[in-house]
Amino acid sequence: MKAWIHTKYGPPEVLQLKEVPKPRPKDNEVLVKVKATTVNRTDCGLRSAEYFISRFFTGLLKPKYQIQGNEFAGVIESTGKAVTQFAVGDNVFGYNEKTFGAHAEYMALAETEAIATIPAGYTFEEAAPLLEGSHYALCDIRAAKVESGQNVLVNGATGAIGSAAVQIIKHLGARVTAVCNTKNVELVKSLGADEVIDYTQQDFTKTNQVFDFIFDAVGKSSFGACKPLLTKKGIYISTELGKNAENVWLALLTSLGGGKKLLFPIPTISKNDVVFIKQLAETGKFKPVIDSTYTFEQIVSATKYVESGQKTGNVVITIHH
Ligand SMILES: NC(=O)c1ccc[n+]([C@@H]2O[C@H](COP(=O)([O-])OP(=O)(O)OC[C@H]3O[C@@H](n4cnc5c(N)ncnc54)[C@H](OP(=O)(O)O)[C@@H]3O)[C@@H](O)[C@H]2O)c1
């Protein structure tokens, strides 16, 4: 089968399209014929190893898992003999954060991992980007314990994480102020934002409103600048480490007091989360924003675009077998 492999960390050019053996599913695994995948910031972060710490999970000197790709949608091609939850021909989607492998024509993973049948009415291209941004958003929203009636600000509301966050927070019944660029004001309103701040016109930290939760989904602000905007027990979460990794030690420091807190949750995903996101998708509460679609052969171009930090939502890759 064809797969994009990388044998060393580095720029997008380390990715090479190669012929490699098709995976053979173990007894508890399904073999997925991948129809659509994505290139996202997680792929880029792990491939570049921009943060050295990621190498403790993906290989200290060189990548342990040569085929990248965490999000996928496709068809079950075959199943291991102990598989009970899926059958050949099922249309599935999922997120493989342990061994990756979605940037290939076929991938194998255990049936108990983050995989489910695709939401009714969804195409493979629509289903592939359902989980990367949304599971990070979900993890942070749960950590902040967002409730109906709260006032929440989402900075970077047009990224994969931010656009999912706006929709999930609205589903929970909170009021959302979203921060984005002029060109995306209408898009963000269509996701449900109650108020939009155009960051090219106004610095959101200068607003006189207060928020129960400030979610910087693009990591462009700081706890210091946002603290005056938080309610007494308000929560601040950023998707980035911050200057000199300040968000890690500020999380420890603010956990000691009873007031405003910075949280730095470690993201996780389970099959239950996949089922939850699927339900939101089927009931029209969440739909991933798709920026553009590239072919499998164009993964390097797609990667360069994603790394520009300017994608709106998600970048999808289609695989024609
Ligand atoms: N290291 C990792 O493994 C990893 C994994 C996942 C995510 N992350 C981090 O999480 C963040 C979000 O990722 P993502 O995929 O959701 O989004 P993304 O692709 O990085 O897109 C960010 C969005 O934010 C907007 N933006 C750019 N500058 C902004 C600013 N100053 N203020 C407000 N919005 C701004 C951009 O659109 P407009 O400017 O056009 O509005 C773009 O739509 C990134 O910082 C990424 O590095 C890291």
XYZ file of C-alpha atoms and ligand atoms in Angstrom:
369
model
C 0.000 0.000 0.000
C 1.010 3.656 -0.345
C 1.846 5.600 2.816
C 3.545 8.863 3.767
C 6.473 7.998 5.992
C 9.026 10.060 7.919
C 12.198 8.483 9.259
C 13.431 11.661 10.963
C 11.982 14.770 12.604
C 12.072 17.993 10.608
C 10.262 20.234 8.101
C 7.361 19.002 5.905
C 9.902 17.801 3.304
C 10.909 14.860 5.547
C 7.598 13.267 4.486
C 8.011 10.738 1.671
C 5.363 8.805 -0.245
C 6.448 5.128 -0.245
C 5.164 1.646 -0.940
C 5.006 -0.225 2.397
C 3.467 -3.522 3.571
C -0.277 -3.406 4.298
C -0.876 -3.812 8.069
C -2.289 -7.141 9.241
C -4.900 -6.715 11.975
C -4.260 -8.552 15.248
C -7.090 -10.581 16.803
C -8.569 -7.508 18.553
C -7.989 -5.091 15.645
C -9.873 -3.843 12.605
C -8.230 -3.023 9.273
C -9.581 0.289 7.932
C -9.394 1.218 4.254
C -8.790 4.941 4.771
C -10.981 7.137 2.547
C -10.286 10.496 4.210
C -7.892 11.839 6.810
C -6.650 15.271 7.880
C -3.425 17.178 8.344
C -3.654 18.992 11.643
C -1.517 20.849 14.174
C -0.939 17.632 16.143
C 0.604 15.951 13.070
C 2.765 19.023 12.497
C 3.869 19.342 16.123
C 4.879 15.682 16.338
C 6.664 15.636 12.960
C 8.685 18.781 13.607
C 9.258 17.804 17.279
C 9.173 21.555 17.853
C 8.600 20.829 21.548
C 11.307 18.353 22.581
C 8.963 16.834 25.152
C 6.862 15.222 22.379
C 9.839 12.930 21.600
C 9.275 11.116 24.900
C 6.073 9.784 23.303
C 7.096 9.463 19.660
C 10.779 8.453 19.890
C 13.752 10.307 21.372
C 16.106 10.330 18.366
C 13.822 9.335 15.492
C 10.093 8.683 14.980
C 8.910 5.380 16.454
C 5.787 5.540 14.292
C 6.853 6.365 10.760
C 3.353 6.851 9.353
C 1.586 9.931 10.701
C -2.113 10.774 10.699
C -4.433 10.620 13.710
C -7.908 11.366 12.262
C -9.497 8.977 9.796
C -12.706 7.940 8.114
C -13.018 4.825 6.011
C -14.409 1.342 5.567
C -13.654 -1.779 7.622
C -11.781 -4.034 5.209
C -11.230 -6.955 7.579
C -11.396 -7.785 11.286
C -9.335 -9.836 13.718
C -11.029 -13.017 14.936
C -11.858 -11.564 18.397
C -13.550 -8.408 17.049
C -17.223 -8.105 18.031
C -18.120 -4.385 17.661
C -17.475 -3.931 13.925
C -18.078 -5.882 10.741
C -16.531 -5.822 7.276
C -18.097 -2.972 5.277
C -18.867 -0.690 8.248
C -18.149 2.985 7.587
C -16.111 4.252 10.545
C -14.261 7.317 11.811
C -11.858 7.795 14.671
C -8.722 9.203 16.234
C -5.539 7.204 16.735
C -3.327 9.130 19.124
C -1.249 6.121 20.127
C 0.173 4.645 16.934
C -1.188 7.052 14.249
C -1.023 5.604 10.709
C -3.916 7.416 8.971
C -1.699 8.931 6.271
C -1.821 5.610 4.470
C -4.221 3.604 2.345
C -4.860 1.188 5.239
C -4.461 1.325 9.023
C -5.086 -1.157 11.819
C -6.250 -0.382 15.341
C -7.924 -2.107 18.264
C -11.724 -2.048 18.205
C -11.697 -0.673 21.773
C -9.825 2.484 20.710
C -11.426 5.829 19.706
C -13.401 4.523 16.716
C -17.133 4.386 15.910
C -19.418 4.143 12.900
C -19.684 7.492 11.110
C -22.583 9.821 11.983
C -25.701 9.357 9.866
C -25.651 11.634 6.831
C -21.904 12.278 7.034
C -19.521 11.667 4.116
C -15.995 10.363 4.768
C -14.618 13.867 4.087
C -16.978 15.367 6.671
C -16.361 12.629 9.238
C -12.545 12.675 9.123
C -12.159 16.106 10.830
C -14.649 15.380 13.631
C -12.224 14.587 16.439
C -8.840 16.332 16.599
C -10.030 19.848 17.405
C -13.186 18.744 19.192
C -11.486 16.365 21.647
C -8.997 19.031 22.730
C -11.886 21.495 23.095
C -13.987 18.967 25.009
C -11.169 18.157 27.401
C -10.586 21.854 28.211
C -14.314 22.667 28.450
C -14.791 19.766 30.882
C -11.798 20.877 32.956
C -13.306 24.384 33.178
C -16.656 22.845 34.180
C -18.608 25.058 31.785
C -22.276 25.357 32.742
C -25.422 26.797 31.253
C -25.665 30.563 31.731
C -21.920 31.151 32.107
C -20.046 33.767 30.124
C -17.194 32.325 28.031
C -14.647 33.921 25.689
C -12.987 31.842 22.959
C -9.893 33.361 21.357
C -8.897 31.790 18.030
C -12.485 30.760 17.362
C -11.658 29.850 13.756
C -9.079 27.116 14.413
C -9.957 23.421 14.572
C -10.076 23.638 18.368
C -11.731 27.074 18.597
C -14.482 26.372 16.057
C -15.347 23.139 17.892
C -15.202 24.912 21.260
C -17.721 27.588 20.221
C -20.216 24.923 19.145
C -19.759 22.663 22.189
C -19.962 25.573 24.655
C -23.160 26.800 22.969
C -24.551 23.261 23.228
C -23.916 23.448 26.994
C -25.978 26.636 27.178
C -23.253 29.159 27.959
C -22.910 32.582 26.301
C -19.963 32.790 23.890
C -17.863 35.777 22.876
C -15.630 34.661 20.006
C -12.449 36.386 18.827
C -11.465 36.085 15.160
C -10.272 37.900 12.044
C -12.607 40.210 10.009
C -13.015 37.626 7.224
C -14.432 35.041 9.626
C -16.930 37.143 11.598
C -19.948 35.693 9.753
C -18.632 32.137 9.991
C -18.149 32.417 13.746
C -21.671 33.853 14.161
C -22.989 30.895 12.162
C -21.305 28.560 14.688
C -23.461 30.155 17.383
C -21.273 32.903 18.897
C -23.409 35.492 20.707
C -20.816 38.218 20.258
C -17.776 38.506 18.014
C -14.630 40.555 18.585
C -12.572 41.196 15.461
C -8.977 41.038 16.669
C -7.784 43.232 13.796
C -9.986 46.045 15.164
C -9.970 45.478 18.910
C -7.733 43.905 21.557
C -10.112 41.563 23.386
C -8.217 42.010 26.658
C -9.411 45.651 26.669
C -13.096 44.707 26.833
C -14.919 45.674 30.037
C -16.858 42.394 30.203
C -15.975 39.584 32.634
C -15.889 35.884 31.892
C -16.221 32.655 33.877
C -13.901 30.977 31.388
C -11.410 32.361 28.881
C -10.325 29.703 26.421
C -7.400 30.769 24.268
C -7.696 28.082 21.601
C -4.786 29.542 19.634
C -2.432 30.388 22.498
C -1.896 34.035 21.576
C -2.715 35.640 24.947
C -1.378 35.280 28.478
C -2.917 34.616 31.890
C -1.552 37.973 33.087
C -3.343 39.910 30.344
C -6.593 37.960 30.770
C -6.731 37.827 34.571
C -8.560 41.184 34.952
C -11.303 39.838 32.650
C -11.972 36.765 34.809
C -14.676 36.488 37.444
C -13.477 35.812 41.034
C -13.184 32.074 40.431
C -12.724 32.369 36.676
C -10.698 29.834 34.672
C -8.105 30.502 31.962
C -6.892 27.761 29.611
C -4.510 28.121 26.657
C -3.648 25.487 24.036
C -0.017 26.622 24.074
C 2.683 26.468 26.748
C 3.051 30.274 26.809
C 6.215 32.358 27.179
C 8.949 30.285 28.895
C 6.336 27.519 29.377
C 4.677 29.780 31.976
C 1.324 28.005 31.612
C 2.767 24.854 33.193
C 4.069 26.499 36.374
C 1.177 28.974 36.572
C -1.184 25.981 36.618
C 0.673 24.652 39.685
C 0.849 28.058 41.347
C -2.803 29.040 40.855
C -3.981 25.593 42.009
C -2.809 26.561 45.536
C -5.195 29.522 45.922
C -8.982 29.718 45.880
C -9.334 32.451 43.248
C -8.751 32.782 39.499
C -7.044 29.731 38.034
C -5.001 28.740 35.032
C -5.562 25.095 34.148
C -3.356 23.007 31.879
C -5.301 19.762 31.291
C -3.590 16.802 29.627
C -5.788 15.905 26.622
C -7.275 12.432 26.404
C -9.793 10.712 24.132
C -11.940 7.629 24.701
C -14.537 5.727 22.739
C -17.189 7.451 24.893
C -15.905 10.832 23.686
C -16.169 9.645 20.080
C -19.751 8.524 20.694
C -20.534 11.880 22.361
C -19.137 13.852 19.398
C -21.013 11.556 17.005
C -24.269 12.347 18.825
C -23.562 16.091 18.604
C -22.902 15.677 14.883
C -26.083 13.672 14.291
C -28.218 16.205 16.144
C -26.701 19.172 14.291
C -25.029 20.572 17.437
C -21.525 20.224 16.020
C -20.191 20.240 12.490
C -16.462 20.547 11.818
C -15.459 23.561 9.732
C -13.585 22.493 6.596
C -11.080 24.960 5.171
C -9.923 22.967 2.164
C -9.464 19.489 0.758
C -6.241 18.123 -0.722
C -5.494 14.824 -2.427
C -3.346 12.162 -0.745
C -0.466 13.041 -3.074
C -0.610 16.691 -1.880
C 0.066 16.014 1.814
C 3.298 18.056 1.866
C 1.481 21.148 0.474
C -1.368 20.604 2.925
C 1.146 20.360 5.783
C 2.834 23.641 4.801
C -0.549 25.343 4.764
C -1.525 23.959 8.179
C 1.800 25.119 9.589
C 1.068 28.662 8.459
C -1.308 28.866 11.460
C -3.956 30.447 9.240
C -6.251 27.568 8.364
C -9.907 28.089 9.138
C -11.067 24.907 10.860
C -9.710 21.752 9.286
C -7.710 20.574 6.271
C -9.004 17.295 4.841
C -7.130 14.755 2.697
C -9.003 12.387 0.396
C -7.598 9.021 -0.601
C -8.726 7.473 -3.876
C -8.008 3.752 -3.969
N 1.796 20.936 19.597
C 0.739 20.189 19.339
O 0.787 18.975 19.263
C -0.586 20.879 19.110
C -1.673 20.104 18.738
C -2.879 20.729 18.494
C -2.973 22.098 18.623
N -1.922 22.820 19.054
C -1.998 24.263 19.171
O -3.325 24.694 19.322
C -3.534 25.892 18.609
C -4.778 25.791 17.763
O -4.687 24.825 16.768
P -5.860 24.737 15.700
O -5.568 23.603 14.815
O -7.144 24.811 16.381
O -5.791 26.107 14.948
P -4.815 26.690 13.822
O -4.781 25.906 12.631
O -3.479 26.963 14.419
O -5.593 27.993 13.463
C -5.582 29.016 14.314
C -6.703 29.978 13.953
O -6.502 31.073 14.783
C -6.625 32.268 14.051
N -5.656 33.215 14.541
C -4.387 33.424 14.141
N -3.821 34.419 14.843
C -4.768 34.825 15.728
C -4.802 35.824 16.742
N -3.748 36.607 17.002
N -5.913 35.974 17.458
C -7.002 35.194 17.244
N -7.034 34.250 16.280
C -5.929 34.064 15.542
C -6.395 31.919 12.608
O -7.342 32.525 11.755
P -7.577 34.039 11.368
O -6.335 34.788 11.771
O -7.793 33.978 9.916
O -8.796 34.422 12.164
C -6.691 30.412 12.529
O -7.982 30.173 12.022
C -2.275 26.158 17.830
O -1.549 27.152 18.507
C -1.553 24.854 17.851
O -0.155 24.996 17.831
C -0.724 22.233 19.262
